[in-house]
Tab-separated table of N, CA and C in Angstrom:
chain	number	residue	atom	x	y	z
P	1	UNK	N	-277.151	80.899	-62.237
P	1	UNK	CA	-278.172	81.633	-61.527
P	1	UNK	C	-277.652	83.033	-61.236
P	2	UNK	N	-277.950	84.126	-61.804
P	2	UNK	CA	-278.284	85.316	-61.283
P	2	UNK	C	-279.129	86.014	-60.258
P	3	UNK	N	-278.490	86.441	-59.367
P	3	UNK	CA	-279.240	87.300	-57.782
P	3	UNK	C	-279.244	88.770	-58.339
P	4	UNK	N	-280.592	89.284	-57.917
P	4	UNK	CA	-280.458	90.532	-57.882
P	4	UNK	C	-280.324	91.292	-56.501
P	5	UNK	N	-280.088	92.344	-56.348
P	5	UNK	CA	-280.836	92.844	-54.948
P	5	UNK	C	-281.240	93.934	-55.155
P	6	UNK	N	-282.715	94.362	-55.421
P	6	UNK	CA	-283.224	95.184	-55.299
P	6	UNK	C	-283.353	96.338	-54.394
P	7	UNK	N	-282.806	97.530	-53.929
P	7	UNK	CA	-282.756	98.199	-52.975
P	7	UNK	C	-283.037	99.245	-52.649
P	8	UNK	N	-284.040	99.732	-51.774
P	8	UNK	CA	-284.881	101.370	-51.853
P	8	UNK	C	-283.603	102.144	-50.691
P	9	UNK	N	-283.011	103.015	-51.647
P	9	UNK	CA	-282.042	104.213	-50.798
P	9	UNK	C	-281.179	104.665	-51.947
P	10	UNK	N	-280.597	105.081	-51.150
P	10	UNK	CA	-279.363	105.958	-52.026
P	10	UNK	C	-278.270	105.715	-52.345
P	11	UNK	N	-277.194	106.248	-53.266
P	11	UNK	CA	-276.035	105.823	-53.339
P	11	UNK	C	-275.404	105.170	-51.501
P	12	UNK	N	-274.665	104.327	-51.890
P	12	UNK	CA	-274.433	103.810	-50.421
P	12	UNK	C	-272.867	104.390	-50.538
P	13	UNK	N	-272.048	104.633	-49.436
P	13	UNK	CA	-270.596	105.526	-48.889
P	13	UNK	C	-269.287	104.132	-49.479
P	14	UNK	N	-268.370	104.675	-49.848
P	14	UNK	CA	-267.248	103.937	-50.608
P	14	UNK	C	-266.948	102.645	-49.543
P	15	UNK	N	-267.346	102.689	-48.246
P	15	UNK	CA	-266.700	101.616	-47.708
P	15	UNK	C	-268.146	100.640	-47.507
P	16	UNK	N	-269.099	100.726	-48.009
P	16	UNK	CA	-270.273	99.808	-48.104
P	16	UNK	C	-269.734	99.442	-49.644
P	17	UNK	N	-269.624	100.320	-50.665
P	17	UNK	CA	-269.286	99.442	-51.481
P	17	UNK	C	-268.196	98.385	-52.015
P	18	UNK	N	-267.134	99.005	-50.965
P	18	UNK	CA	-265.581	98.523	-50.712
P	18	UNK	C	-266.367	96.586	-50.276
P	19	UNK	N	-267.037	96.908	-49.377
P	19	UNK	CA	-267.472	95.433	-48.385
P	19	UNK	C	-268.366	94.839	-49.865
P	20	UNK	N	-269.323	95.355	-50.438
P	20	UNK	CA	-270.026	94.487	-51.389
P	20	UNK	C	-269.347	93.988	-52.269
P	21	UNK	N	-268.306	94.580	-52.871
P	21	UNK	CA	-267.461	94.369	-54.011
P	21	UNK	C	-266.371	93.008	-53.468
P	22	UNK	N	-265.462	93.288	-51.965
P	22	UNK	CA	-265.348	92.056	-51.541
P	22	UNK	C	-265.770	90.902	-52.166
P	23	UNK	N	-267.064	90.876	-51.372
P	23	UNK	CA	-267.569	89.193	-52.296
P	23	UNK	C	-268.199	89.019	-53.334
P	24	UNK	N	-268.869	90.569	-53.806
P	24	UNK	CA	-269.223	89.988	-54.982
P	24	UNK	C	-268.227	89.812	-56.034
P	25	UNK	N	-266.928	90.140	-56.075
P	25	UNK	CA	-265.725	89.481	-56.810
P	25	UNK	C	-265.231	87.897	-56.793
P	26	UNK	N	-265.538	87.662	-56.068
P	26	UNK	CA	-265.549	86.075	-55.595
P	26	UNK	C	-266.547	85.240	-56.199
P	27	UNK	N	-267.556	85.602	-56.818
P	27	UNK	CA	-268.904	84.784	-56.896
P	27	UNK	C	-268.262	84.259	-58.229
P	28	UNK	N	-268.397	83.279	-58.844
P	28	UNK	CA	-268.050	83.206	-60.141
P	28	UNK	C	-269.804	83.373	-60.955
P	29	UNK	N	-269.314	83.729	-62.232
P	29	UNK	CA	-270.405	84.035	-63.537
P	29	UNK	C	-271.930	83.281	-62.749
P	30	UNK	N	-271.586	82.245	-62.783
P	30	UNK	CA	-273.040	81.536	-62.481
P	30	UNK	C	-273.795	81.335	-61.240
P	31	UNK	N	-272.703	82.063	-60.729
P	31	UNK	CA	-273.784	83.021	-59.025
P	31	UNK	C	-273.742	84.118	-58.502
P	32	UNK	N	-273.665	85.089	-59.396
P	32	UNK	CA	-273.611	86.405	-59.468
P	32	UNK	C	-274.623	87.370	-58.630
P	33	UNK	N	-274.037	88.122	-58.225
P	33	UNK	CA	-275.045	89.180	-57.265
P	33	UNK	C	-275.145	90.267	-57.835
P	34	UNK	N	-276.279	91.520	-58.200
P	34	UNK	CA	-276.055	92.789	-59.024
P	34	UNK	C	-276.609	93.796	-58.128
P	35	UNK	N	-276.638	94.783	-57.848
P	35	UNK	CA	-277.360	95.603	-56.906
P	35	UNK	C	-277.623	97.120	-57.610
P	36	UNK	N	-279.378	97.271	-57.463
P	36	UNK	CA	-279.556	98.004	-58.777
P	36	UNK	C	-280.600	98.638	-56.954
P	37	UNK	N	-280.198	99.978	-57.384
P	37	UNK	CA	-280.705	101.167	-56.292
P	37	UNK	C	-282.197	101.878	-56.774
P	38	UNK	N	-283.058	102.093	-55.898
P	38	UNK	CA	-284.297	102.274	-56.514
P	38	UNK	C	-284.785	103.720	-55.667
P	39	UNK	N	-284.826	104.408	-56.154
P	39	UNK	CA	-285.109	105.705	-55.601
P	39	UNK	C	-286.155	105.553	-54.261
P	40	UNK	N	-285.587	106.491	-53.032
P	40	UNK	CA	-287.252	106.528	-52.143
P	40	UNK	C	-288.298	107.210	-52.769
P	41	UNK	N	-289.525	106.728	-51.574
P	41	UNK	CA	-290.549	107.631	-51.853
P	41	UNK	C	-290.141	109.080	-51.101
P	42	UNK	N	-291.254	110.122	-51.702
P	42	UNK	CA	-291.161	111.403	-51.129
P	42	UNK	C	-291.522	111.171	-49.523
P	43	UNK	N	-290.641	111.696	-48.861
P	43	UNK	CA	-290.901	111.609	-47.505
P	43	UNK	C	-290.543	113.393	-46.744
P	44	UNK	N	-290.873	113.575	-45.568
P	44	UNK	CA	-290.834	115.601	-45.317
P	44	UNK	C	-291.722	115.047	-44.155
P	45	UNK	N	-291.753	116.094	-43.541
P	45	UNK	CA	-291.966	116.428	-42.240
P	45	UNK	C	-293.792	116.197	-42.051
P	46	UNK	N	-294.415	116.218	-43.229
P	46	UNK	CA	-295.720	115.843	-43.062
P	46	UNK	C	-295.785	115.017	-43.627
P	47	UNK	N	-295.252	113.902	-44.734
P	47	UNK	CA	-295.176	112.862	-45.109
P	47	UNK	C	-296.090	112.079	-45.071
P	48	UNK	N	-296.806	111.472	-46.312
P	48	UNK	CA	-297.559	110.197	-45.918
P	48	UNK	C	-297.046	108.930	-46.526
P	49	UNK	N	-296.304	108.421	-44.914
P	49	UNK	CA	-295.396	107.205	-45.244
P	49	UNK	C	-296.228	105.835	-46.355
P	50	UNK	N	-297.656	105.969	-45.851
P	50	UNK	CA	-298.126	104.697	-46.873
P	50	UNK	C	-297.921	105.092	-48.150
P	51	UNK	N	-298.178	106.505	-48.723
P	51	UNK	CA	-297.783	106.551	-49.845
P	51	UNK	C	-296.330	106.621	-50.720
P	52	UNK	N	-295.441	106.963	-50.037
P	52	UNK	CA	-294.495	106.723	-50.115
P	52	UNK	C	-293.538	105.751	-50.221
P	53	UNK	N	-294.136	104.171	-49.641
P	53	UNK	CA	-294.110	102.864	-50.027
P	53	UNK	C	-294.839	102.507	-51.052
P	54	UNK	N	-295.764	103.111	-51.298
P	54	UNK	CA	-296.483	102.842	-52.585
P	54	UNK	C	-295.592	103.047	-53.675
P	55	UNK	N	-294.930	104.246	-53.797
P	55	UNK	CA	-293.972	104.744	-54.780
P	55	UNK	C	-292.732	103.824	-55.053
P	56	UNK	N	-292.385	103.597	-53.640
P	56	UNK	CA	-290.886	102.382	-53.878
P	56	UNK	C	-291.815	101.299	-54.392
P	57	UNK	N	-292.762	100.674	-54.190
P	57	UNK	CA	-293.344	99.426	-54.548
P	57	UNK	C	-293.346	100.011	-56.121
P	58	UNK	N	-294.446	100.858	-56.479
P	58	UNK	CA	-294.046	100.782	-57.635
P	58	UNK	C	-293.123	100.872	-59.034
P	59	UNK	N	-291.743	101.345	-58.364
P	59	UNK	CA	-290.483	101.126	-58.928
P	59	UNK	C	-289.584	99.849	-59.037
P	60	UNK	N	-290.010	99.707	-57.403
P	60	UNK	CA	-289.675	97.778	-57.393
P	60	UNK	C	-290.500	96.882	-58.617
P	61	UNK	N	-291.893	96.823	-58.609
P	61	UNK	CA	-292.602	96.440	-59.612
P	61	UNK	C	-291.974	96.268	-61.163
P	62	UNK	N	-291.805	97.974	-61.605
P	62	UNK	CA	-291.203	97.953	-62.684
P	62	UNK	C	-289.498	97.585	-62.962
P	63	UNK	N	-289.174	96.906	-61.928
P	63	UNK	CA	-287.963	96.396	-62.206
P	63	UNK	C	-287.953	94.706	-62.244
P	64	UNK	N	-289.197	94.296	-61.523
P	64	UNK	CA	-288.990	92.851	-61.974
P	64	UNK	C	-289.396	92.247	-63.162
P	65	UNK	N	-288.682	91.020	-63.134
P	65	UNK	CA	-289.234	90.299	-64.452
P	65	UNK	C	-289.944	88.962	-64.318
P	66	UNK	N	-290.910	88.328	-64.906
P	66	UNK	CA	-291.484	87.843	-64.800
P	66	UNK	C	-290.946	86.488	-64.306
P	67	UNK	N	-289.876	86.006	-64.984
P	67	UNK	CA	-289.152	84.959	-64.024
P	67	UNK	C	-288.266	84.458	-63.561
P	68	UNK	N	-288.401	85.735	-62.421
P	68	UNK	CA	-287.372	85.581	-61.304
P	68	UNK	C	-288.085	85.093	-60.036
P	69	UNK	N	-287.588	84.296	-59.471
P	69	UNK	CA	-287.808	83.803	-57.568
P	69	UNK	C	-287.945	85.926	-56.899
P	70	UNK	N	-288.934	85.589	-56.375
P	70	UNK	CA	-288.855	87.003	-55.219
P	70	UNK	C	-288.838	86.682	-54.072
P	71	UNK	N	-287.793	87.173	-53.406
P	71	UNK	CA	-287.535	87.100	-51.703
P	71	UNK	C	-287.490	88.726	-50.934
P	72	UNK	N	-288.999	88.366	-50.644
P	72	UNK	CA	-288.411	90.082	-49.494
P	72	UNK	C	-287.663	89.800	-48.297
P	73	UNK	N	-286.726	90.658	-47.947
P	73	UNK	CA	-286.149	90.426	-46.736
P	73	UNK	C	-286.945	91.426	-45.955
P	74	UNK	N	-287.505	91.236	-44.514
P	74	UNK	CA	-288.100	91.596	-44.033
P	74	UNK	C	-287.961	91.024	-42.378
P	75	UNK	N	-288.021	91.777	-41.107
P	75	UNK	CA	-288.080	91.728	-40.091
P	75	UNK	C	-288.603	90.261	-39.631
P	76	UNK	N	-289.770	89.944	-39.909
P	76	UNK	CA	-290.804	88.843	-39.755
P	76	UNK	C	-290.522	87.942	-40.500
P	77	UNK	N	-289.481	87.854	-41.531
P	77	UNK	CA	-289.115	86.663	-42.276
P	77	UNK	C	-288.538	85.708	-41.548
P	78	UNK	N	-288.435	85.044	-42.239
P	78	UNK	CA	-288.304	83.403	-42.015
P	78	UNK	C	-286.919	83.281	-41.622
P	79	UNK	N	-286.131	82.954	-40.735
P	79	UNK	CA	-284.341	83.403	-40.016
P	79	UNK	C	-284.018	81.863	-40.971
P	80	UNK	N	-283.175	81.956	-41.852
P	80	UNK	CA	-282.767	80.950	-42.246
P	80	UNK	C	-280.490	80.562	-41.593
P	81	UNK	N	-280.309	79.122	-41.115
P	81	UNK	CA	-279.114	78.955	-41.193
P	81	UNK	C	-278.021	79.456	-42.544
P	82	UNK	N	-277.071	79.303	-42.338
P	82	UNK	CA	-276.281	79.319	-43.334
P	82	UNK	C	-276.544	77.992	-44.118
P	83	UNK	N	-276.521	76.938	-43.904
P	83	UNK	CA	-276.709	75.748	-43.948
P	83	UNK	C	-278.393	76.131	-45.206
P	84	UNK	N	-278.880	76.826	-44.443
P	84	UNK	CA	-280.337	76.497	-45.186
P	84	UNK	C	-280.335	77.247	-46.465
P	85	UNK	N	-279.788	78.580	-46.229
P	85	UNK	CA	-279.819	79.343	-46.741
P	85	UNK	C	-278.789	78.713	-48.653
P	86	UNK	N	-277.723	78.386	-48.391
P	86	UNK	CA	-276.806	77.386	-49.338
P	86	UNK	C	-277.940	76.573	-49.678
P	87	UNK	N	-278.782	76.020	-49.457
P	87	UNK	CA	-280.079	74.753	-49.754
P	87	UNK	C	-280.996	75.657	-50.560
P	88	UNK	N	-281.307	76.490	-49.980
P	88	UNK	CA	-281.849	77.841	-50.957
P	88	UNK	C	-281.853	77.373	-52.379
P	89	UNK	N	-280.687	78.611	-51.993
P	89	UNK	CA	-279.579	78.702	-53.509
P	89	UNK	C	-279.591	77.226	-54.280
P	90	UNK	N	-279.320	76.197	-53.471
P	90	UNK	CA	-279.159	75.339	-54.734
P	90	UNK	C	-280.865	74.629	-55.087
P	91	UNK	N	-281.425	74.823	-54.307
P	91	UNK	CA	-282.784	74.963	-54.480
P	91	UNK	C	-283.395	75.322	-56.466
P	92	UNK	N	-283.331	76.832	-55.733
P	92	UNK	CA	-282.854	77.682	-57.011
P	92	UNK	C	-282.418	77.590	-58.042
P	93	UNK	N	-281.300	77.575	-57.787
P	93	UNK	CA	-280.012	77.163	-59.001
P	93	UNK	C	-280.670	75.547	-59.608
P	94	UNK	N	-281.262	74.455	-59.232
P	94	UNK	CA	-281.864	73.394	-59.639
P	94	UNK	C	-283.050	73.377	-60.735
P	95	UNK	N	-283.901	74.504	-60.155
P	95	UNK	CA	-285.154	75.152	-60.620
P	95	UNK	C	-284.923	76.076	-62.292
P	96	UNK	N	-283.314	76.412	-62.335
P	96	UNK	CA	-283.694	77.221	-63.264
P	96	UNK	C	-283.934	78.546	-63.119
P	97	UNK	N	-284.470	78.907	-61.997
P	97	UNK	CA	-284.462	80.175	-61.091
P	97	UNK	C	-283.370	81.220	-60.816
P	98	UNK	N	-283.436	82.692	-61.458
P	98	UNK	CA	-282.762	83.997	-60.865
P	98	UNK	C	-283.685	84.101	-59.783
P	99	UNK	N	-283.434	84.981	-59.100
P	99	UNK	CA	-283.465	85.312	-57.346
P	99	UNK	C	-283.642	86.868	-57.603
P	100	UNK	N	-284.408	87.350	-57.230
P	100	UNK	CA	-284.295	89.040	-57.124
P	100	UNK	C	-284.798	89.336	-55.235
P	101	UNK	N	-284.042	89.608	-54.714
P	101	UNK	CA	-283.808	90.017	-53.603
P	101	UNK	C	-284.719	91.356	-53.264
P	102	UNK	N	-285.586	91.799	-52.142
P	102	UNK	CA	-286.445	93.019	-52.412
P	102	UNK	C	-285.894	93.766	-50.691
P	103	UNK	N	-284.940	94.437	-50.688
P	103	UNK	CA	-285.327	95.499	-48.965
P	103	UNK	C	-285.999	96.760	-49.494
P	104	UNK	N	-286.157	96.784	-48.631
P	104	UNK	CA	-287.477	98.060	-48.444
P	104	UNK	C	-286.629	99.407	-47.762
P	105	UNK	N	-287.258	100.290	-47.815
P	105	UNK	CA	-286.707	101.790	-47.337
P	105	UNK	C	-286.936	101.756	-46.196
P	106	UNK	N	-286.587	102.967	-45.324
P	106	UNK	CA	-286.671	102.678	-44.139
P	106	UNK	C	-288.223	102.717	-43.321
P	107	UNK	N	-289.210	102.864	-44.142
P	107	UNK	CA	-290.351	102.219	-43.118
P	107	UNK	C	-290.797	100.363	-43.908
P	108	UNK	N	-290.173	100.430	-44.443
P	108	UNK	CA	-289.697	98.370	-44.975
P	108	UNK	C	-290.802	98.686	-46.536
P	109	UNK	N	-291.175	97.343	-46.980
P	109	UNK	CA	-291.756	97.372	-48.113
P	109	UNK	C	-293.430	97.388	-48.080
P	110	UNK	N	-294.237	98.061	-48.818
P	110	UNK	CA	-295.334	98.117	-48.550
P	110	UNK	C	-296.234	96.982	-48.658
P	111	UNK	N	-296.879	96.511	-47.875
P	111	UNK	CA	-297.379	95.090	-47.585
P	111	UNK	C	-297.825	94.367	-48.986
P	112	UNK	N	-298.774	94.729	-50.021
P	112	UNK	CA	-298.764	94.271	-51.342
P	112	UNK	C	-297.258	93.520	-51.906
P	113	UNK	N	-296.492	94.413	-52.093
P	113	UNK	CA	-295.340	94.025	-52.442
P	113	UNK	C	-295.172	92.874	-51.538
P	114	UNK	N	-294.561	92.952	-50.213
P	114	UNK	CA	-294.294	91.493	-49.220
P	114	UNK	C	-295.651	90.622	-49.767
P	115	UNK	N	-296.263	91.043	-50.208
P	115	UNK	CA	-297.343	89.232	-50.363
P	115	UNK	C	-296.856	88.581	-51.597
P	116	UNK	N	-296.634	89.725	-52.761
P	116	UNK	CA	-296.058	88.978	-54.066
P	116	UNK	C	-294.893	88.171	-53.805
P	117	UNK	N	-294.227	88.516	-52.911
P	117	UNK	CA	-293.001	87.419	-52.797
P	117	UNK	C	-292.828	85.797	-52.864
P	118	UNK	N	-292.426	85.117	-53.426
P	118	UNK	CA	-292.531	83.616	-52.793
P	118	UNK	C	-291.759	83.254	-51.764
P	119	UNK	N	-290.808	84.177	-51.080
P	119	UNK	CA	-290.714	83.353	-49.942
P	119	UNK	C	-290.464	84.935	-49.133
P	120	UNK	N	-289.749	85.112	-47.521
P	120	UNK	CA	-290.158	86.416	-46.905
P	120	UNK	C	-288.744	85.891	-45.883
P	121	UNK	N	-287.246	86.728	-46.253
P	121	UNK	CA	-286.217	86.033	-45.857
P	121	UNK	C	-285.803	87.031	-44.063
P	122	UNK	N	-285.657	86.817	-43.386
P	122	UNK	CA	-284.923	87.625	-42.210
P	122	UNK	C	-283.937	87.495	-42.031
P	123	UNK	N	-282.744	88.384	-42.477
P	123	UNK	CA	-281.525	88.530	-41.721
P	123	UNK	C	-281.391	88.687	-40.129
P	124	UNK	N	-282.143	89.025	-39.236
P	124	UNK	CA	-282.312	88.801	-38.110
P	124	UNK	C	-283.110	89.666	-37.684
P	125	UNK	N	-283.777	89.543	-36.399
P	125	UNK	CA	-284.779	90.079	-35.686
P	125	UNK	C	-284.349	91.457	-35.168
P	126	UNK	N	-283.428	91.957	-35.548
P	126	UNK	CA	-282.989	92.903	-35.097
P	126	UNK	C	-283.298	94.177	-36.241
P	127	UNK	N	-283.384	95.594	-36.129
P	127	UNK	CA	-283.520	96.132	-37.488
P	127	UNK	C	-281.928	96.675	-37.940
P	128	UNK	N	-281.823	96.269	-38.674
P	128	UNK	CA	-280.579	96.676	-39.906
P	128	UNK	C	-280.440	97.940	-40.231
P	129	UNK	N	-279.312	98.630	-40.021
P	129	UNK	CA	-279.071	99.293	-41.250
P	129	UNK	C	-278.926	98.922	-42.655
P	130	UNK	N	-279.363	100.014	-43.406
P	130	UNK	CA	-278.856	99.348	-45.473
P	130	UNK	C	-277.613	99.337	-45.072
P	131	UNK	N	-276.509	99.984	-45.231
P	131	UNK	CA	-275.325	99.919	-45.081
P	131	UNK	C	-275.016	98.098	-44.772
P	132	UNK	N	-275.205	97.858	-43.682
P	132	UNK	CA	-274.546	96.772	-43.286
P	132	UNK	C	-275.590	95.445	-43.732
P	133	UNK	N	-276.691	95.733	-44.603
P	133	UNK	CA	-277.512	94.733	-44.909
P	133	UNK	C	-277.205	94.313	-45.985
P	134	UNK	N	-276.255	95.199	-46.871
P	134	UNK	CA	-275.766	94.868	-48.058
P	134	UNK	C	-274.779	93.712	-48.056
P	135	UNK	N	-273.609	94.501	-47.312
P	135	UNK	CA	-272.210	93.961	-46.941
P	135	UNK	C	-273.418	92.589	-46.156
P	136	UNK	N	-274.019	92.100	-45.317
P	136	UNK	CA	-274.408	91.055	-44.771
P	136	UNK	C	-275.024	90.022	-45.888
P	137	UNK	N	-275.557	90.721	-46.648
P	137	UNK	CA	-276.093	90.138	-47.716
P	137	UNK	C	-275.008	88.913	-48.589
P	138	UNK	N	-274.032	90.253	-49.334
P	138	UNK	CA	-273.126	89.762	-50.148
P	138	UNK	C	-272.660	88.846	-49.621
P	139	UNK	N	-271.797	88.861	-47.931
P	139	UNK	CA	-271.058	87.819	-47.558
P	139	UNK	C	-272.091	86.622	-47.474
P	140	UNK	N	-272.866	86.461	-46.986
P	140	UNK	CA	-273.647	85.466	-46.789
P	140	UNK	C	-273.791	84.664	-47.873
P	141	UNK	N	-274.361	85.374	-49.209
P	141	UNK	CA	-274.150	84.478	-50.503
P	141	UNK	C	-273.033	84.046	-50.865
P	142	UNK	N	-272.265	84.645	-50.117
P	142	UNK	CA	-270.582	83.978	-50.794
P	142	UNK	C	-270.550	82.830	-49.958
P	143	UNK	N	-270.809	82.710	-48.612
P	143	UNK	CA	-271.050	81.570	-47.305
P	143	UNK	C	-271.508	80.776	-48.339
P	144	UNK	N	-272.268	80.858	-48.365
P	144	UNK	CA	-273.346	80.020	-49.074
P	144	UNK	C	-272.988	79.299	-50.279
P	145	UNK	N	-272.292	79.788	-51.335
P	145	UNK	CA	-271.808	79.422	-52.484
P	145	UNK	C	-270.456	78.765	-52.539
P	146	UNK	N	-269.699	79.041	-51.237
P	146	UNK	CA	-268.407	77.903	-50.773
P	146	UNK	C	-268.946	76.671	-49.950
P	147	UNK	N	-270.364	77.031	-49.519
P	147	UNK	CA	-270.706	75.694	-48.923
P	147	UNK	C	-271.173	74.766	-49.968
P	148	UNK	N	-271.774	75.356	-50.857
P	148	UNK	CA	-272.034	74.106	-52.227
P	148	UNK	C	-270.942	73.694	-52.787
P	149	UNK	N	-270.361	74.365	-52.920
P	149	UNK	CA	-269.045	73.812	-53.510
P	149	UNK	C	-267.330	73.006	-52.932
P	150	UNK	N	-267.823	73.523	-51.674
P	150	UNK	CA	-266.742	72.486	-50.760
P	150	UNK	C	-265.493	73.406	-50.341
P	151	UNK	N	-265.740	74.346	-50.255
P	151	UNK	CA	-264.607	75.579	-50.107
P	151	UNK	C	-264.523	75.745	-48.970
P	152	UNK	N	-262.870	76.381	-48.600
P	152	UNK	CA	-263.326	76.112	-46.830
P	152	UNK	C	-263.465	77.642	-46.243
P	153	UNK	N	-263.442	77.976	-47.104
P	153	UNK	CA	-264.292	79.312	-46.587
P	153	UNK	C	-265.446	79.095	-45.361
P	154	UNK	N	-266.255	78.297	-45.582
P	154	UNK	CA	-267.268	78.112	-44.391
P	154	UNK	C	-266.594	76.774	-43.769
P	155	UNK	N	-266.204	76.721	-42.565
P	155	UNK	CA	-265.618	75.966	-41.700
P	155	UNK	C	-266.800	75.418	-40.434
């Protein structure tokens, strides 16, 4: 199973990628994480933010493929355990299923997009920085991928 994570921003600073690279070195071949950066929309001082999600939506769009699992992570999503989250994945991984992961820029993803999803994931109720949603991301799938496998990484 291949994860993507789809992500509206910018190059992220050497020590966000220092933290992603962490675990995504750890994943072996068949649970791999990739993180492919998707330009914002035009945003300025008069800005029209709906359209501007329109623009990330439609870059997100042209990056998926027809069959992959879509999970937006989103505020209002669904708070999954570690525990659940590993159930996920092997969920997934059972199905035959890649995973493409969707965050949104900083006014989140434009509601169209969140409906195409099949499921709507929350890292927590709190709002995130990208920076640390990445690094939260990666580790978590690594959580997750020592809990299927019996590693004592998750204790």
């Amino acid at each position: 199973m291949k994860i993507r994570l789809l992500a509206v921003g910018s190059k992220m600073p050497a020590w966000v990628e220092a933290g992603v690279e962490t675990y995504r070195k750890r994943l072996p071949r068949d649970f791999s994480l990739d993180i492919e950066e998707i330009a914002l929309g035009q945003r300025g001082k008069n800005a029209d933010i709906a359209r501007a999600r329109e623009q990330e939506a439609e870059r997100i769009r042209s990056k998926l493929r027809g069959n992959e699992h879509v999970v937006a992570l989103e505020v209002n999503g669904h708070a999954w355990t570690t525990e659940q989250l590993a159930s996920q994945a092997d969920d997934w991984r059972l199905q035959g299923q890649d995973v493409v992961l969707l965050v949104g820029g900083p006014d989140g993803l434009e509601p169209g997009l969140s409906a195409m999803a099949q499921q709507r994931w929350s890292l927590s109720p709190l709002t995130l920085p990208h920076p640390l949603v990445r690094i939260m991301l990666a580790e978590q799938l690594y959580r997750a991928w020592t809990l299927l496998v019996g590693h004592p990484y998750h204790r």
